[in-house]
C-alpha cells in the first residue's frame, strides 16, 4: 500500500492551473481570482461624513454644551452623492448626510442628535473635536495598494471590495470541466423501483454535486453497466470535452471491475491500494491516445471506489484538492481542527481513518462524534446526511477513546468560502 500523501502528490503534480477568463463581477462569485489585484481608487474615494449631522469648523463649537449652546448659520444642504464643496466661514455650518463629501473648510461633524435639527440656523449642544465622525479619503486603501491576492476565492466580501476599488470585470481561473461516470449493473436511477440486487445510483448525484460545489463546470453525468464496451463508449464521448473525468466503482479486485480492466493496460491510469479507510482502492492518471488525438493533453481521470462513503471520502481527499489546484487556489487542502471525541470508536489497523462525523462547537470547545451510529462503514450512506465534516485518525492509533483529541475537517463549500 502507498500513503495518502504519496497519492495526493501524484494528483497535484498533474493539476496545472487552467487558463483564465475575464468576467463581470456578477459572474465571478465563487471563482478563483487569477491575478493579484491592486486598488484603482482611494477607499474611500473622498473624505466623507460618517454621520447625519452638520459639517462645522471645530473651533466654532469647542465651547458648546447643553447649558451654553452654540448657534450657527446653515449655508448648504449636502446629501450623499453631491459634488458640492461649499465655502464654510466662521460661524457657519452645512447640513450633511452620511457618505456625503465633507467640505474642505470643515474639520468635524456634529451628529444631528447633538443639535436641534435646524435648517436655516442650527443650535449645537456638544463640542466636536477635529476629525470626529469624518472618514478620510484613502484611509482603507490608497490607489495601488494590494486588494486581493491571486488564488483568493471571490466571495461576496471580495466582490464588494473589488467593486468599490473601481473594477467591473476581473480575471478568474476557468472552471474545470468535469464529467462523472457511475459504473455498475446494479445501479438504477434515483426514485425508480428496485428489483432484488439493485440499488439507487446515489454516486452520480454525490460526486457531480460535490464537483459543482467546489468550482467545477459539470459537462455530463453518465451511468453505465459493468460491460467494458459501454464504459469505453462513454469515455470516448467525454475525453475531448473534459478537464477531469471522475468514475465511481469498478476499481477493486473483483471479476466485474470494468474501469480497471479497460484503463490498466498502458498504465495511463494507475491503480493503487492507499493506506486509508474507507477508500483503499484508488485509480488516477491522464488519458492519452487513443482516447484523445495524438499530442493533445487528455483529461485527468479519477477511479474512485463504488461504495458511497468511500467515494465521498475519496473525492474530498483527492479530487477536491485537484479541482482547487486547477483553479490556481492559494490553498488546496482544508485546515484541520483539534476536537475532543464525544464517544469512542474503532479504527482500522495500519490505515488512516477518514470518518464521517458530526462536529460541534460548545462552550467547552470543539467536539466530534461519528455521523453513523455504527461508526465507520463504507456503505453507510444514510449517515452522510448527518455529517458536517470528517475525523482524521492516524494509522498508529488503535482505538479512539472518549475524550481523546482528534483532528477534524469541517466541511465548507467553496462556493461560500474564500481560500
Coordinates of C-alpha atoms in Angstrom, one line a residue:
X1 CA 0.0 0.0 0.0
X2 CA 1.1 3.6 -0.6
X3 CA 0.5 6.5 1.8
X4 CA -2.3 9.1 1.3
X5 CA 0.4 11.8 0.8
X6 CA 2.0 9.8 -2.0
X7 CA -1.2 9.5 -3.9
X8 CA -2.1 13.2 -3.3
X9 CA 1.3 14.3 -4.5
X10 CA 0.8 12.4 -7.8
X11 CA -2.5 14.1 -8.3
X12 CA -1.3 17.6 -7.6
X13 CA 1.7 17.1 -9.8
X14 CA -0.7 16.8 -12.8
X15 CA -3.1 19.5 -11.7
X16 CA -1.6 22.6 -13.5
X17 CA -3.7 25.8 -13.3
X18 CA -6.1 26.3 -16.2
X19 CA -6.2 29.4 -18.4
X20 CA -8.1 32.4 -17.0
X21 CA -11.2 34.2 -18.2
X22 CA -12.1 37.9 -17.7
X23 CA -15.7 38.1 -16.5
X24 CA -18.1 40.7 -15.0
X25 CA -18.0 40.8 -11.2
X26 CA -21.5 39.4 -11.0
X27 CA -20.3 36.3 -12.8
X28 CA -17.2 35.9 -10.7
X29 CA -18.9 34.7 -7.5
X30 CA -17.2 31.5 -6.2
X31 CA -14.5 31.7 -8.8
X32 CA -10.7 31.9 -8.0
X33 CA -9.0 35.3 -8.7
X34 CA -6.3 34.7 -11.3
X35 CA -4.1 37.7 -10.6
X36 CA -3.1 39.9 -7.7
X37 CA -5.4 43.0 -7.8
X38 CA -4.4 46.5 -6.6
X39 CA -6.9 49.2 -5.9
X40 CA -7.7 51.7 -8.7
X41 CA -9.3 54.2 -6.3
X42 CA -8.6 55.5 -2.9
X43 CA -11.0 53.9 -0.4
X44 CA -13.0 55.8 0.5
X45 CA -12.5 57.9 -2.7
X46 CA -13.2 61.2 -0.9
X47 CA -13.3 62.4 2.7
X48 CA -16.9 61.9 3.8
X49 CA -19.2 62.1 6.7
X50 CA -19.7 59.1 9.0
X51 CA -22.9 60.6 10.4
X52 CA -26.0 62.5 9.6
X53 CA -25.4 65.9 11.1
X54 CA -23.6 69.2 10.4
X55 CA -20.2 69.9 9.0
X56 CA -18.5 72.5 11.1
X57 CA -15.3 74.2 12.0
X58 CA -14.3 72.5 15.2
X59 CA -13.2 75.8 16.8
X60 CA -16.7 77.2 16.4
X61 CA -18.3 74.5 18.6
X62 CA -15.4 73.9 21.1
X63 CA -17.4 75.5 23.9
X64 CA -20.8 74.1 23.0
X65 CA -22.8 72.5 25.8
X66 CA -26.4 71.9 27.0
X67 CA -26.3 75.0 29.1
X68 CA -24.3 77.1 26.7
X69 CA -25.3 76.0 23.2
X70 CA -23.7 77.5 20.0
X71 CA -25.9 78.8 17.1
X72 CA -24.5 78.6 13.6
X73 CA -25.9 79.7 10.2
X74 CA -26.7 76.7 7.9
X75 CA -25.4 77.7 4.4
X76 CA -25.8 74.4 2.5
X77 CA -27.5 71.0 2.4
X78 CA -25.3 68.1 1.4
X79 CA -27.0 64.8 0.6
X80 CA -25.0 61.7 -0.3
X81 CA -23.9 61.8 -3.9
X82 CA -23.5 65.6 -4.1
X83 CA -20.4 67.1 -5.7
X84 CA -20.8 70.4 -3.9
X85 CA -17.9 71.9 -1.8
X86 CA -19.4 75.0 -0.2
X87 CA -17.2 77.6 1.5
X88 CA -17.8 77.5 5.2
X89 CA -16.9 80.7 7.0
X90 CA -16.5 81.1 10.8
X91 CA -20.0 80.9 12.4
X92 CA -21.4 78.8 9.6
X93 CA -22.2 75.0 9.1
X94 CA -23.6 72.7 6.4
X95 CA -26.2 70.1 7.0
X96 CA -24.7 66.8 5.8
X97 CA -25.9 63.2 5.3
X98 CA -23.9 60.1 5.9
X99 CA -21.5 59.4 3.0
X100 CA -21.6 62.9 1.6
X101 CA -18.2 64.6 0.9
X102 CA -17.1 66.8 3.7
X103 CA -16.5 70.5 2.7
X104 CA -12.8 71.4 2.6
X105 CA -13.4 74.2 5.2
X106 CA -14.9 71.8 7.7
X107 CA -12.9 69.6 10.0
X108 CA -15.6 68.0 12.2
X109 CA -19.1 66.6 12.0
X110 CA -21.7 67.3 14.8
X111 CA -24.3 64.4 14.9
X112 CA -27.8 65.5 14.4
X113 CA -28.6 64.1 17.9
X114 CA -26.4 67.0 19.4
X115 CA -28.5 69.7 17.6
X116 CA -32.0 71.0 17.2
X117 CA -32.0 69.9 13.6
X118 CA -32.4 73.5 12.3
X119 CA -32.4 74.2 8.6
X120 CA -31.6 77.9 8.5
X121 CA -29.8 78.1 11.8
X122 CA -28.7 75.2 13.9
X123 CA -28.3 75.1 17.7
X124 CA -25.4 72.8 18.8
X125 CA -25.2 71.4 22.3
X126 CA -22.0 69.4 22.3
X127 CA -18.4 70.1 21.1
X128 CA -16.8 68.3 18.2
X129 CA -13.1 67.6 18.1
X130 CA -11.1 68.0 14.9
X131 CA -11.6 64.9 12.7
X132 CA -14.6 63.5 14.7
X133 CA -17.1 61.5 12.6
X134 CA -15.1 62.0 9.4
X135 CA -13.9 59.2 7.1
X136 CA -10.6 60.3 5.5
X137 CA -10.0 59.6 1.8
X138 CA -7.8 56.6 1.3
X139 CA -7.8 55.5 5.0
X140 CA -8.7 52.0 3.9
X141 CA -6.7 51.7 0.7
X142 CA -4.7 54.1 -1.4
X143 CA -4.5 53.7 -5.2
X144 CA -2.0 50.9 -6.0
X145 CA -2.4 49.2 -2.6
X146 CA -2.8 45.4 -2.7
X147 CA -6.5 44.5 -2.5
X148 CA -6.9 40.8 -3.4
X149 CA -4.2 38.1 -3.8
X150 CA -4.1 35.7 -6.7
X151 CA -5.6 32.4 -5.6
X152 CA -8.2 34.0 -3.4
X153 CA -11.8 33.0 -3.9
X154 CA -14.3 35.6 -5.0
X155 CA -16.8 35.5 -2.2
X156 CA -19.3 38.3 -1.6
X157 CA -16.9 40.3 0.5
X158 CA -14.2 40.2 -2.1
X159 CA -16.6 41.2 -4.9
X160 CA -17.7 44.2 -2.8
X161 CA -14.1 45.3 -2.3
X162 CA -13.4 44.9 -6.0
X163 CA -16.4 47.0 -7.0
X164 CA -15.5 49.7 -4.5
X165 CA -12.0 49.8 -5.8
X166 CA -13.1 50.5 -9.4
X167 CA -13.4 47.1 -11.0
X168 CA -16.4 46.0 -13.2
X169 CA -14.6 42.9 -14.5
X170 CA -12.0 40.6 -13.1
X171 CA -9.7 37.9 -14.3
X172 CA -10.6 34.5 -12.8
X173 CA -9.5 30.9 -13.4
X174 CA -11.6 28.9 -15.8
X175 CA -13.8 26.4 -14.1
X176 CA -12.6 22.8 -14.5
X177 CA -14.9 20.9 -16.9
X178 CA -15.9 17.7 -15.1
X179 CA -17.8 14.6 -16.1
X180 CA -19.0 11.9 -13.8
X181 CA -19.4 8.3 -14.8
X182 CA -21.0 5.9 -12.3
X183 CA -20.4 2.2 -13.2
X184 CA -22.4 -0.8 -12.0
X185 CA -25.0 -3.1 -13.5
X186 CA -26.8 -2.9 -10.1
X187 CA -27.5 0.8 -10.4
X188 CA -30.9 2.3 -11.2
X189 CA -32.0 5.9 -11.4
X190 CA -33.0 7.6 -8.1
X191 CA -36.7 7.1 -7.4
X192 CA -37.1 4.1 -9.6
X193 CA -38.4 0.8 -8.1
X194 CA -35.8 -1.7 -7.1
X195 CA -35.6 -5.3 -8.0
X196 CA -33.6 -7.8 -5.9
X197 CA -29.9 -6.9 -6.1
X198 CA -30.4 -3.4 -7.4
X199 CA -29.6 -0.1 -5.6
X200 CA -30.2 3.6 -6.4
X201 CA -27.4 5.4 -8.1
X202 CA -26.5 7.9 -5.4
X203 CA -22.9 8.3 -6.5
X204 CA -23.8 10.3 -9.6
X205 CA -25.6 13.0 -7.5
X206 CA -23.0 12.9 -4.8
X207 CA -19.9 13.4 -7.0
X208 CA -21.5 15.8 -9.5
X209 CA -22.9 17.9 -6.7
X210 CA -19.6 18.0 -4.9
X211 CA -17.8 18.9 -8.1
X212 CA -20.1 21.9 -8.7
X213 CA -19.8 22.9 -5.1
X214 CA -16.1 23.1 -5.5
X215 CA -15.9 25.2 -8.6
X216 CA -16.4 22.8 -11.5
X217 CA -18.5 23.2 -14.6
X218 CA -20.4 19.9 -15.0
X219 CA -20.2 18.6 -18.5
X220 CA -22.2 15.4 -18.2
X221 CA -23.2 12.7 -15.8
X222 CA -23.4 9.1 -17.2
X223 CA -24.4 5.8 -15.7
X224 CA -23.1 2.6 -17.3
X225 CA -23.3 -1.1 -16.6
X226 CA -20.3 -3.4 -15.9
X227 CA -19.8 -4.0 -19.7
X228 CA -16.4 -2.8 -20.7
X229 CA -17.7 -1.8 -24.2
X230 CA -20.3 0.5 -22.6
X231 CA -17.7 2.2 -20.5
X232 CA -15.4 2.6 -23.4
X233 CA -18.1 4.3 -25.4
X234 CA -18.8 6.7 -22.6
X235 CA -15.1 7.6 -22.2
X236 CA -14.6 8.2 -25.9
X237 CA -17.6 10.6 -25.9
X238 CA -16.3 12.6 -23.0
X239 CA -12.5 12.6 -23.3
X240 CA -12.2 15.6 -25.6
X241 CA -14.8 17.7 -23.6
X242 CA -13.4 17.5 -20.1
X243 CA -10.5 18.5 -17.9
X244 CA -11.4 15.8 -15.3
X245 CA -13.4 12.6 -15.5
X246 CA -14.4 11.0 -12.2
X247 CA -15.5 7.4 -12.3
X248 CA -17.0 5.5 -9.3
X249 CA -17.0 1.8 -9.0
X250 CA -15.1 -0.9 -10.9
X251 CA -11.7 -0.2 -9.4
X252 CA -11.1 -3.0 -7.0
X253 CA -10.1 -6.7 -7.5
X254 CA -13.5 -8.1 -8.4
X255 CA -14.4 -10.1 -11.5
X256 CA -16.6 -7.4 -12.9
X257 CA -14.5 -4.3 -12.5
X258 CA -14.6 -2.6 -15.9
X259 CA -12.7 0.6 -15.0
X260 CA -9.6 -1.3 -14.0
X261 CA -9.9 -3.8 -16.9
X262 CA -10.2 -1.0 -19.5
X263 CA -7.7 1.5 -18.2
X264 CA -5.0 -0.6 -16.6
X265 CA -3.2 -1.6 -19.9
X266 CA -0.6 1.0 -20.8
X267 CA -0.7 2.5 -17.3
X268 CA -2.4 5.7 -18.4
X269 CA -4.3 5.3 -15.2
X270 CA -2.5 3.7 -12.3
X271 CA -4.5 1.7 -9.7
X272 CA -3.1 1.7 -6.2
X273 CA -4.0 0.5 -2.7
X274 CA -3.9 3.5 -0.5
X275 CA -3.4 3.2 3.3
X276 CA -6.8 4.8 4.2
X277 CA -10.2 3.7 5.3
X278 CA -12.5 4.0 3.6
X279 CA -11.2 4.4 0.0
X280 CA -8.3 2.0 -0.2
X281 CA -8.6 1.2 -4.0
X282 CA -7.8 4.3 -6.0
X283 CA -7.2 5.0 -9.7
X284 CA -5.6 8.1 -11.1
X285 CA -3.9 9.2 -14.3
X286 CA -4.4 11.1 -17.6
X287 CA -5.9 9.8 -20.8
X288 CA -3.8 9.9 -23.9
X289 CA -4.1 8.4 -27.4
X290 CA -6.2 6.6 -28.5
X291 CA -8.7 8.3 -26.2
X292 CA -7.6 11.8 -27.4
X293 CA -5.8 13.0 -30.5
X294 CA -2.0 12.3 -30.6
X295 CA -0.2 15.2 -28.9
X296 CA -3.2 16.6 -27.1
X297 CA -3.4 16.8 -23.3
X298 CA -6.1 14.4 -22.2
X299 CA -8.3 14.8 -19.2
X300 CA -7.3 13.7 -15.7
X301 CA -9.1 10.6 -14.6
X302 CA -10.0 9.5 -11.1
X303 CA -11.2 6.0 -10.4
X304 CA -13.0 6.1 -7.1
X305 CA -14.5 3.2 -5.1
X306 CA -18.2 2.5 -5.7
X307 CA -19.3 2.4 -2.1
X308 CA -20.8 5.9 -1.4
X309 CA -18.9 6.8 1.7
X310 CA -15.7 5.6 0.1
X311 CA -16.5 7.8 -2.9
X312 CA -17.3 10.8 -0.7
X313 CA -14.0 10.5 1.3
X314 CA -12.0 9.9 -1.9
X315 CA -13.4 13.0 -3.5
X316 CA -12.7 15.2 -0.5
X317 CA -9.1 13.8 -0.1
X318 CA -8.0 13.7 -3.7
X319 CA -10.5 15.2 -6.2
X320 CA -11.3 18.4 -4.3
X321 CA -7.6 19.4 -3.9
X322 CA -7.1 18.7 -7.7
X323 CA -10.1 21.0 -8.6
X324 CA -8.7 23.7 -6.4
X325 CA -5.2 23.4 -7.9
X326 CA -6.6 23.5 -11.4
X327 CA -8.2 26.8 -10.5
X328 CA -5.0 28.2 -9.0
X329 CA -6.3 28.4 -5.5
X330 CA -3.8 29.5 -2.9
X331 CA -4.8 26.7 -0.6
X332 CA -5.8 23.3 -1.8
X333 CA -6.1 21.3 1.4
X334 CA -8.5 22.1 4.2
X335 CA -7.2 23.1 7.6
X336 CA -7.6 20.6 10.4
X337 CA -9.0 21.5 13.8
X338 CA -8.5 19.7 17.1
X339 CA -11.6 18.3 18.7
X340 CA -12.4 16.1 21.7
X341 CA -14.2 12.8 20.9
X342 CA -17.6 12.6 22.5
X343 CA -17.6 8.8 22.3
X344 CA -15.1 6.1 21.5
X345 CA -14.9 4.3 18.2
X346 CA -12.9 1.6 16.4
X347 CA -10.1 2.4 13.9
X348 CA -8.7 0.2 11.1
X349 CA -5.3 -1.4 11.7
X350 CA -2.5 0.1 9.6
X351 CA -4.7 2.6 7.7
X352 CA -5.5 6.2 8.3
X353 CA -9.2 6.6 9.1
X354 CA -11.4 9.2 7.5
X355 CA -14.7 9.1 9.5
X356 CA -17.8 11.0 8.5
X357 CA -18.6 13.0 11.6
X358 CA -20.7 15.5 13.5
X359 CA -18.5 18.3 14.6
X360 CA -20.0 20.7 17.2
X361 CA -18.7 23.8 18.9
X362 CA -19.7 24.1 22.5
X363 CA -18.8 26.3 25.4
X364 CA -16.2 23.7 26.3
X365 CA -14.7 23.7 22.8
X366 CA -15.0 21.6 19.6
X367 CA -16.3 18.0 19.9
X368 CA -16.6 15.2 17.4
X369 CA -18.7 12.0 17.1
X370 CA -19.3 9.5 14.3
X371 CA -22.1 10.5 12.0
X372 CA -23.3 6.9 11.8
X373 CA -24.4 5.1 15.0
X374 CA -22.5 2.0 13.8
X375 CA -19.3 4.1 13.4
X376 CA -17.2 3.5 10.3
X377 CA -18.6 1.7 7.2
X378 CA -18.2 2.5 3.5
X379 CA -21.8 1.5 2.8
X380 CA -23.4 3.7 5.5
X381 CA -24.6 6.3 3.0
X382 CA -27.5 7.4 5.2
X383 CA -25.0 8.8 7.7
X384 CA -23.7 11.3 5.2
X385 CA -26.8 13.3 5.7
X386 CA -25.7 13.9 9.3
X387 CA -22.1 14.6 8.6
X388 CA -20.7 18.2 8.6
X389 CA -17.1 17.1 8.4
X390 CA -14.8 14.2 9.0
X391 CA -12.3 13.0 11.6
X392 CA -8.8 12.0 10.5
X393 CA -7.3 9.3 12.7
X394 CA -3.7 8.3 12.2
X395 CA -2.9 4.7 11.3
X396 CA -0.9 4.3 14.5
X397 CA -3.9 4.8 16.7
X398 CA -5.6 1.5 17.6
X399 CA -8.8 3.0 19.0
X400 CA -10.3 6.4 19.8
X401 CA -11.4 6.8 23.4
X402 CA -14.0 9.3 24.6
X403 CA -12.1 12.5 25.5
X404 CA -9.2 11.9 23.1
X405 CA -8.1 14.8 21.0
X406 CA -8.8 14.1 17.3
X407 CA -8.0 16.0 14.1
X408 CA -11.1 17.0 12.2
X409 CA -12.0 18.8 9.0
X410 CA -15.2 20.9 9.0
X411 CA -16.8 20.9 5.5
X412 CA -17.5 24.2 3.8
X413 CA -18.5 24.5 0.2
X414 CA -16.0 26.5 -2.0
X415 CA -19.0 28.4 -3.3
X416 CA -19.3 30.0 0.1
X417 CA -15.7 30.0 1.2
X418 CA -12.7 32.1 0.4
X419 CA -9.5 30.1 0.4

